[in-house]
PDB file of C-alpha atoms in Angstrom:
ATOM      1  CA  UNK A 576      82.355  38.874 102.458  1.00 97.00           C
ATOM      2  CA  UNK A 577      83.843  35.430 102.536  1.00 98.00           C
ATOM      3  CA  UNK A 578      86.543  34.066 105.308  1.00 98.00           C
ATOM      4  CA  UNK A 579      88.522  31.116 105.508  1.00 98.00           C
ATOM      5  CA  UNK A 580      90.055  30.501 109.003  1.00 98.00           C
ATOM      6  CA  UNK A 581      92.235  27.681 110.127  1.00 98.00           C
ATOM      7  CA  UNK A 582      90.969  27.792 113.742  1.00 98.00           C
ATOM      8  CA  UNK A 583      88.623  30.798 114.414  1.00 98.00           C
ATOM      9  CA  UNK A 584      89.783  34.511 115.019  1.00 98.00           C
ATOM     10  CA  UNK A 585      92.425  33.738 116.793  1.00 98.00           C
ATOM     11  CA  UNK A 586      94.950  36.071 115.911  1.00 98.00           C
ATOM     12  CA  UNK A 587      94.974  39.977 116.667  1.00 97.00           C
ATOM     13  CA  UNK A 588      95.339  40.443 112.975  1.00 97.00           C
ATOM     14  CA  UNK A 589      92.560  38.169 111.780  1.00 98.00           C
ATOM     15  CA  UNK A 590      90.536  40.396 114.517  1.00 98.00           C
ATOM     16  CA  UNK A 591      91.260  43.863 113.435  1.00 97.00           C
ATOM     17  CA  UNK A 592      91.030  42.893 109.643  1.00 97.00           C
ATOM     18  CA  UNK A 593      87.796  41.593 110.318  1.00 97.00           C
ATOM     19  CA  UNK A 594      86.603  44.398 112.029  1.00 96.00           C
ATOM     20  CA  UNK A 595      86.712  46.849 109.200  1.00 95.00           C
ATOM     21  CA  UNK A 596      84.023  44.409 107.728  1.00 95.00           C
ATOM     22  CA  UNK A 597      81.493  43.717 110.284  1.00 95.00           C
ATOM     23  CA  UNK A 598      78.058  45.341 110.291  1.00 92.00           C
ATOM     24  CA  UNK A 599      75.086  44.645 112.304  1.00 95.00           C
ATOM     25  CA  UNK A 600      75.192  42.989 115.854  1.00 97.00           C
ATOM     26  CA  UNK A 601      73.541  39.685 115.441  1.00 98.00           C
ATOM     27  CA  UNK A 602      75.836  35.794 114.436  1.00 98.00           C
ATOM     28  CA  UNK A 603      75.041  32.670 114.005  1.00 98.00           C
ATOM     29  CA  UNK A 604      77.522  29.914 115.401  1.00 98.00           C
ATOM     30  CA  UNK A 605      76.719  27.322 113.010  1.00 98.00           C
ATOM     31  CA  UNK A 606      77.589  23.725 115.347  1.00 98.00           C
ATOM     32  CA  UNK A 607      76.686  21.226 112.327  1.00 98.00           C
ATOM     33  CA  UNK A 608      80.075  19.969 111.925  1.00 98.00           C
ATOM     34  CA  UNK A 609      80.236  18.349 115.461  1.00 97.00           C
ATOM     35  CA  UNK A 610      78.199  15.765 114.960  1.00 95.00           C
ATOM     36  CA  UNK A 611      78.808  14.284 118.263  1.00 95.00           C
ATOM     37  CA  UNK A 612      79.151  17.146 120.626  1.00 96.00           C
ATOM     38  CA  UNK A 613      76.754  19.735 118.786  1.00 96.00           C
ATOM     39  CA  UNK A 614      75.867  22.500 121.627  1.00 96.00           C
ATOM     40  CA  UNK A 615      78.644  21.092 123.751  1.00 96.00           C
ATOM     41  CA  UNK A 616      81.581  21.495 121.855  1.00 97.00           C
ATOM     42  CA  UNK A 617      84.070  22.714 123.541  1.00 96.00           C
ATOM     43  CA  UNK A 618      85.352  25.329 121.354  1.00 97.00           C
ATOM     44  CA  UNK A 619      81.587  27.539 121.396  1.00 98.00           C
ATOM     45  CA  UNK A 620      82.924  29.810 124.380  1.00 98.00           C
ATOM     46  CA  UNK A 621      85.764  30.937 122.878  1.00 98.00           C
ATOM     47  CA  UNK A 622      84.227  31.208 119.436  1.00 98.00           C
ATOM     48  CA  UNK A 623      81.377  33.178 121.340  1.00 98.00           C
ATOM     49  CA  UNK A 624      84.670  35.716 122.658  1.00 98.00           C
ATOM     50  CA  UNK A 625      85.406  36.406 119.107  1.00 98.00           C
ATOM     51  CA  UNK A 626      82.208  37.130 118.323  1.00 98.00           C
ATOM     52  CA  UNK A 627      81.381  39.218 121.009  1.00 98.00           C
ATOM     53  CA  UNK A 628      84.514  41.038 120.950  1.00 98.00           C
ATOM     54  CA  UNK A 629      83.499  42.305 117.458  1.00 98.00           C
ATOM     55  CA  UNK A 630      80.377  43.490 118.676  1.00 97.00           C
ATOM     56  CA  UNK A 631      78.016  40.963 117.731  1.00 98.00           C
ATOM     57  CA  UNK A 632      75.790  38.555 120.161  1.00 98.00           C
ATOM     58  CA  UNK A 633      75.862  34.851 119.049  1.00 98.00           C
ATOM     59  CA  UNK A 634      73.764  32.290 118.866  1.00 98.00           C
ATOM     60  CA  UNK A 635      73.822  28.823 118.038  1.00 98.00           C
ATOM     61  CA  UNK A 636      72.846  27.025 114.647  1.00 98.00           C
ATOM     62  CA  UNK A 637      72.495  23.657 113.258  1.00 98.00           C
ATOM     63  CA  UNK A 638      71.223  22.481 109.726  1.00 98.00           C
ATOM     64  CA  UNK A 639      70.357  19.039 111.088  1.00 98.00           C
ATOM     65  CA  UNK A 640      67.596  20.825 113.124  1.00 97.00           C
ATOM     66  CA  UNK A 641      66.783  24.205 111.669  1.00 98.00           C
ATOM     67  CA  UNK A 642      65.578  25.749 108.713  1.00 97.00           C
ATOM     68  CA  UNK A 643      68.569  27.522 106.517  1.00 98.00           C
ATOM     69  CA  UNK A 644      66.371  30.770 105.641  1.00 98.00           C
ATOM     70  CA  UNK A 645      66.647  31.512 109.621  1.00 98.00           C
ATOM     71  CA  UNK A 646      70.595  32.497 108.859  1.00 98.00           C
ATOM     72  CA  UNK A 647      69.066  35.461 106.740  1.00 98.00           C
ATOM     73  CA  UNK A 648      68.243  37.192 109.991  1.00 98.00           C
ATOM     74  CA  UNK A 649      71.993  37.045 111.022  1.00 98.00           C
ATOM     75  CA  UNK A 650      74.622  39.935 109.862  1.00 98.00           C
ATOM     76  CA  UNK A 651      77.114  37.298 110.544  1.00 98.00           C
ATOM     77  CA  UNK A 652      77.498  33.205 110.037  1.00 98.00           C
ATOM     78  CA  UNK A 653      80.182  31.364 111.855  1.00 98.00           C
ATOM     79  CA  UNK A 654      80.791  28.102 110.769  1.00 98.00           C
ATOM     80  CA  UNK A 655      83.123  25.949 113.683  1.00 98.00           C
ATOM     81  CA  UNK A 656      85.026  22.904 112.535  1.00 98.00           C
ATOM     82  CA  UNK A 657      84.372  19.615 112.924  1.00 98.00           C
ATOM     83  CA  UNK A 658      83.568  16.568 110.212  1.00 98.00           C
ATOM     84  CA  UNK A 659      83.769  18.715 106.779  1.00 98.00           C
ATOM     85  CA  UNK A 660      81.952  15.424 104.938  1.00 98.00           C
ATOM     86  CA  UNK A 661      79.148  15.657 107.677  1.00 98.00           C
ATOM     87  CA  UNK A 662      78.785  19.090 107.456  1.00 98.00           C
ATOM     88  CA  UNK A 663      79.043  18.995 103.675  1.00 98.00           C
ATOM     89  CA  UNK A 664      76.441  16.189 103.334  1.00 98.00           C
ATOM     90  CA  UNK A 665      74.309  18.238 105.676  1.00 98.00           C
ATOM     91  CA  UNK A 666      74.046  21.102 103.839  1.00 98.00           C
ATOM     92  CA  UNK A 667      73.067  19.585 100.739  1.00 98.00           C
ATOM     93  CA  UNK A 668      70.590  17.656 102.212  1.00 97.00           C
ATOM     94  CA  UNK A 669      68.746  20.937 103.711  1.00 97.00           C
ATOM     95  CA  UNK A 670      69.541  22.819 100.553  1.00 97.00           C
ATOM     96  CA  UNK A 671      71.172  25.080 102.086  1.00 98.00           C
ATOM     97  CA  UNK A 672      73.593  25.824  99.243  1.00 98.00           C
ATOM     98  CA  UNK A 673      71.986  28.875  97.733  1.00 98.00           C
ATOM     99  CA  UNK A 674      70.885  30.827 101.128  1.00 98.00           C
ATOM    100  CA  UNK A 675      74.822  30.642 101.872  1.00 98.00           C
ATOM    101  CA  UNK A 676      76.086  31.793  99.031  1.00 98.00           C
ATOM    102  CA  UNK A 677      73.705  35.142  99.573  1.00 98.00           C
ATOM    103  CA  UNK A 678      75.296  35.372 102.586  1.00 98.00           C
ATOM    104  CA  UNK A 679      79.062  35.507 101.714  1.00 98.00           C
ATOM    105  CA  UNK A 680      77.585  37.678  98.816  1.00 97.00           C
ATOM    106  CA  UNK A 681      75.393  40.174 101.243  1.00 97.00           C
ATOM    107  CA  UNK A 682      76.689  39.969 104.254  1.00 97.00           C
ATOM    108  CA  UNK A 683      79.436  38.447 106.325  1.00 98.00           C
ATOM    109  CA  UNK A 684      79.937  34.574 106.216  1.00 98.00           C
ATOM    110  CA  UNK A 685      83.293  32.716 108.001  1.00 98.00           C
ATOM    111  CA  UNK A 686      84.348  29.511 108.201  1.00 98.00           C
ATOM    112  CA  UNK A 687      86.947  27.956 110.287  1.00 98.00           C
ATOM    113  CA  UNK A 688      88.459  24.207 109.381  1.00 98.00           C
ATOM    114  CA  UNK A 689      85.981  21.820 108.420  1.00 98.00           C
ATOM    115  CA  UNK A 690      83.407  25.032 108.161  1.00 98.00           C
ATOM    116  CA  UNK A 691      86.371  26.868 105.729  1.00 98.00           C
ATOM    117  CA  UNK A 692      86.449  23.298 103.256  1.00 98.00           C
ATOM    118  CA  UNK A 693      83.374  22.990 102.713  1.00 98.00           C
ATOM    119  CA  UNK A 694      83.157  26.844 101.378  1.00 98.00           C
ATOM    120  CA  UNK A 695      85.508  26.039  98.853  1.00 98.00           C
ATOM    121  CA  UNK A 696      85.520  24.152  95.199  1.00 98.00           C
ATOM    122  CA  UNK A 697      85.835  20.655  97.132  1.00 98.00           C
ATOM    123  CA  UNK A 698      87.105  18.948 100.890  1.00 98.00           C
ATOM    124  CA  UNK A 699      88.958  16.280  98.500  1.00 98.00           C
ATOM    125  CA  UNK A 700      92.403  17.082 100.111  1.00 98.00           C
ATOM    126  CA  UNK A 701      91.349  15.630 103.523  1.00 97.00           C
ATOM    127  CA  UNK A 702      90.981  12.554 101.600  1.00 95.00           C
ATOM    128  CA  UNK A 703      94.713  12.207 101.663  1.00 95.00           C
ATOM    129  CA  UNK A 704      94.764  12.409 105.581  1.00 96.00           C
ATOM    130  CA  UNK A 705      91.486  11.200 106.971  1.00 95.00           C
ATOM    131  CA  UNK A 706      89.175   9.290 105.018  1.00 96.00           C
ATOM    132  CA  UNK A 707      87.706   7.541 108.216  1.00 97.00           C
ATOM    133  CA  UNK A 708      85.667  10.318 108.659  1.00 97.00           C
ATOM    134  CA  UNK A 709      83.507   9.997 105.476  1.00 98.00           C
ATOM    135  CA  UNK A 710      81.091   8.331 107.913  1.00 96.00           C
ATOM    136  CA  UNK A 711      78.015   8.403 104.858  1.00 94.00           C
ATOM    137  CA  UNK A 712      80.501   7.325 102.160  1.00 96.00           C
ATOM    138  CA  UNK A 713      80.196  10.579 100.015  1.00 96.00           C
ATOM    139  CA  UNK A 714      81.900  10.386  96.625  1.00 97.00           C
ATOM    140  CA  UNK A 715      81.234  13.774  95.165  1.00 98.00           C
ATOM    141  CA  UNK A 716      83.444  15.848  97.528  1.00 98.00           C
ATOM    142  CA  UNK A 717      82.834  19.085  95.401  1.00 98.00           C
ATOM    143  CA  UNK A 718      82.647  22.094  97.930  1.00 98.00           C
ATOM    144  CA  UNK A 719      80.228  24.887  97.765  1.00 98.00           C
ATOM    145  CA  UNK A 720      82.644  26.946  95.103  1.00 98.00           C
ATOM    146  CA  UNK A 721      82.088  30.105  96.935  1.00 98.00           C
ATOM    147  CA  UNK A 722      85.582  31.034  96.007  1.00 97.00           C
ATOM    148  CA  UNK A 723      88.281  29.283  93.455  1.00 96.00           C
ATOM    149  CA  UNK A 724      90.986  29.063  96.550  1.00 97.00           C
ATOM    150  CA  UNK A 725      91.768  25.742  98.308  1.00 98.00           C
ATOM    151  CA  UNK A 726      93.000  25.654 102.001  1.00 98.00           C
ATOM    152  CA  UNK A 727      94.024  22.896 104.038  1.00 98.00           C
ATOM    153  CA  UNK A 728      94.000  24.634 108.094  1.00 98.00           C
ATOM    154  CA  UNK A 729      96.150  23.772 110.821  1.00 97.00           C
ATOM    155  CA  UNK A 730      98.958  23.627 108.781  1.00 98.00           C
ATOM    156  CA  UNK A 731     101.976  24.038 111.106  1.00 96.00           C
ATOM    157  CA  UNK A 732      99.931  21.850 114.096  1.00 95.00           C
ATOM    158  CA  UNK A 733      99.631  18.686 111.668  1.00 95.00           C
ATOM    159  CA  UNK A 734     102.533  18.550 109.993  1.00 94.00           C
ATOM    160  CA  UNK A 735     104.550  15.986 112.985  1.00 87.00           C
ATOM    161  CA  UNK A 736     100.834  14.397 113.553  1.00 89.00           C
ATOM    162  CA  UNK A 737     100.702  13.065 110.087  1.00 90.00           C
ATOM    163  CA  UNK A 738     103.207  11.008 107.697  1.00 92.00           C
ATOM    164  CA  UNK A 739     104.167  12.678 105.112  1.00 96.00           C
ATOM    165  CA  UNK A 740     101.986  15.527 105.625  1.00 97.00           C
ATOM    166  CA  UNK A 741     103.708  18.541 103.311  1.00 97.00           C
ATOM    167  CA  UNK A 742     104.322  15.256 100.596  1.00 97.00           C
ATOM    168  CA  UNK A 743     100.762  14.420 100.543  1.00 97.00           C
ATOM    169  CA  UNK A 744      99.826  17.793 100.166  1.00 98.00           C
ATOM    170  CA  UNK A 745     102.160  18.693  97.478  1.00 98.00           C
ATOM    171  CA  UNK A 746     101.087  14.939  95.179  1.00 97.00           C
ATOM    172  CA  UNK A 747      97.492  16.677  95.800  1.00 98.00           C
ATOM    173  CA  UNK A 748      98.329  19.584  93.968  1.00 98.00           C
ATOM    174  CA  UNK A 749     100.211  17.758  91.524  1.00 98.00           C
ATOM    175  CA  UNK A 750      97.371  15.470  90.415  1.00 97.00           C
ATOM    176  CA  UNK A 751      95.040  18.341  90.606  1.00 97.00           C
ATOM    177  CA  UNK A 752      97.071  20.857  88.840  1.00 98.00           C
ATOM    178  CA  UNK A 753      95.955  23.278  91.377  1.00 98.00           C
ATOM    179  CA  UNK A 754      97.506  25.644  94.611  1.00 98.00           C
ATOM    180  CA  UNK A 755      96.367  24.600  97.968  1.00 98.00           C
ATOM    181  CA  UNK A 756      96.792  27.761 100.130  1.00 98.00           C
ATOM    182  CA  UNK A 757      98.602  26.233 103.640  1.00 98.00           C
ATOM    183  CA  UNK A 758      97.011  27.767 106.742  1.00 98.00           C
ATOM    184  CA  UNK A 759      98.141  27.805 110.055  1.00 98.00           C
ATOM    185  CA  UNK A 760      96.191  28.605 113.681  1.00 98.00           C
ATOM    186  CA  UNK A 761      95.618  32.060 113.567  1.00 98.00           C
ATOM    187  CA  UNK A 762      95.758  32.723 109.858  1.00 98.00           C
ATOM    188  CA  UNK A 763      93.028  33.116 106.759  1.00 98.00           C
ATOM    189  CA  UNK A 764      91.968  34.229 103.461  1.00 98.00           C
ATOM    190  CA  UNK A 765      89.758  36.852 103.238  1.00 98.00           C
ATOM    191  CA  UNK A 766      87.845  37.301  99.830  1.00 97.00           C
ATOM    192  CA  UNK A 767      86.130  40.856  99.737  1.00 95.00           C
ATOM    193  CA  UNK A 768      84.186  42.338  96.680  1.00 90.00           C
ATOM    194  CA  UNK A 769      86.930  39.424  94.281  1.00 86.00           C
ATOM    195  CA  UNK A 770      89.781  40.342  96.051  1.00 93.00           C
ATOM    196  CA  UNK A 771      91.897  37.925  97.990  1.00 94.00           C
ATOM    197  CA  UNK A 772      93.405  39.404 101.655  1.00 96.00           C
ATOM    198  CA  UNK A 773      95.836  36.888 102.650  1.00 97.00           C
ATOM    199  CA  UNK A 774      96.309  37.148 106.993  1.00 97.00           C
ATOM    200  CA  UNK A 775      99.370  35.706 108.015  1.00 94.00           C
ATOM    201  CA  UNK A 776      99.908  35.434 112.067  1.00 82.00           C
TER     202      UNK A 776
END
């Protein structure tokens, strides 16, 4: 199974869908995408909560340090937020592609913000609101394609933080004759077995 969060489980429903799709007691907390903070970023408690309150003991995980194959012994992979070109440039560089894609295939693999983008066909769309953060100068944006949906998270939160936010997102589409799914804190997409289970907070 394959989630895309905006900012974690953070909602009651996000919880209780999840729930009926957990197995095993054992996550990963993958921290990649902080590239500054790593172990220390602040959001690890409360993403620990989550886990815990689905019955699984966490522990943390970072490509930049670890082997990929060691998230095989997990029943679930959390991936925080954070840089999605850091994280994305990681994962190619440790190969990591294939040994997530068995994951969302065999067991239960979620992603939250930058750790949701980089699951899907491409992170492009933050192009339009924060380039600064390509820090290695990536051109090919293309995503990991573990599902045909695009997202852009925090929705609601960023729409007063940036110009022309909804605009920006809508000329996207446009030029990309695609649908960019619009989630806010607390919300996801859930792909299970093809189908799409849309949570709304």
């Amino acid at each position: 199974m394959l989630a895309l969060l905006s900012n974690g489980i953070t909602s009651e429903k996000l919880h209780n869908e999840l729930c009926k799709h957990i197995k095993g007691t054992k996550a990963a907390i993958v921290i990649t995408a902080d590239n500054e903070y790593k172990s220390e970023n602040y959001h690890i408690p409360r993403c620990t909560k989550e886990l815990n309150a689905l019955g699984l003991t966490a522990q943390l995980f970072d490509f930049d340090i670890q082997n990929a194959a060691e998230l095989l012994k997990y029943d679930v992979v959390y991936i925080i937020g954070g840089n999605p070109y850091y994280l994305l440039n990681s994962i190619r560089k440790t190969n990591a592609e294939a040994i997530l894609k068995q994951i969302a295939e065999e067991k239960v693999l979620i992603g939250w913000s930058a750790g949701a983008l980089v699951l899907t066909p491409s992170i492009a769309i933050i192009d339009k609101y924060s380039p600064e953060m390509n820090i290695f100068g990536i051109s090919d944006l293309s995503g990991l394609c573990l599902t045909d949906s695009y997202i852009l998270p925090h929705y609601s939160k960023f729409l007063n933080r940036y110009e022309n936010f909804e605009e920006k997102c809508k000329q996207y589409e446009l030029d990309n004759r695609l649908q960019v799914i619009r989630l806010n804190d607390g919300e996801g997409v859930l792909i299970v077995d093809d189908k799409q289970i849309f949570i709304k907070d």
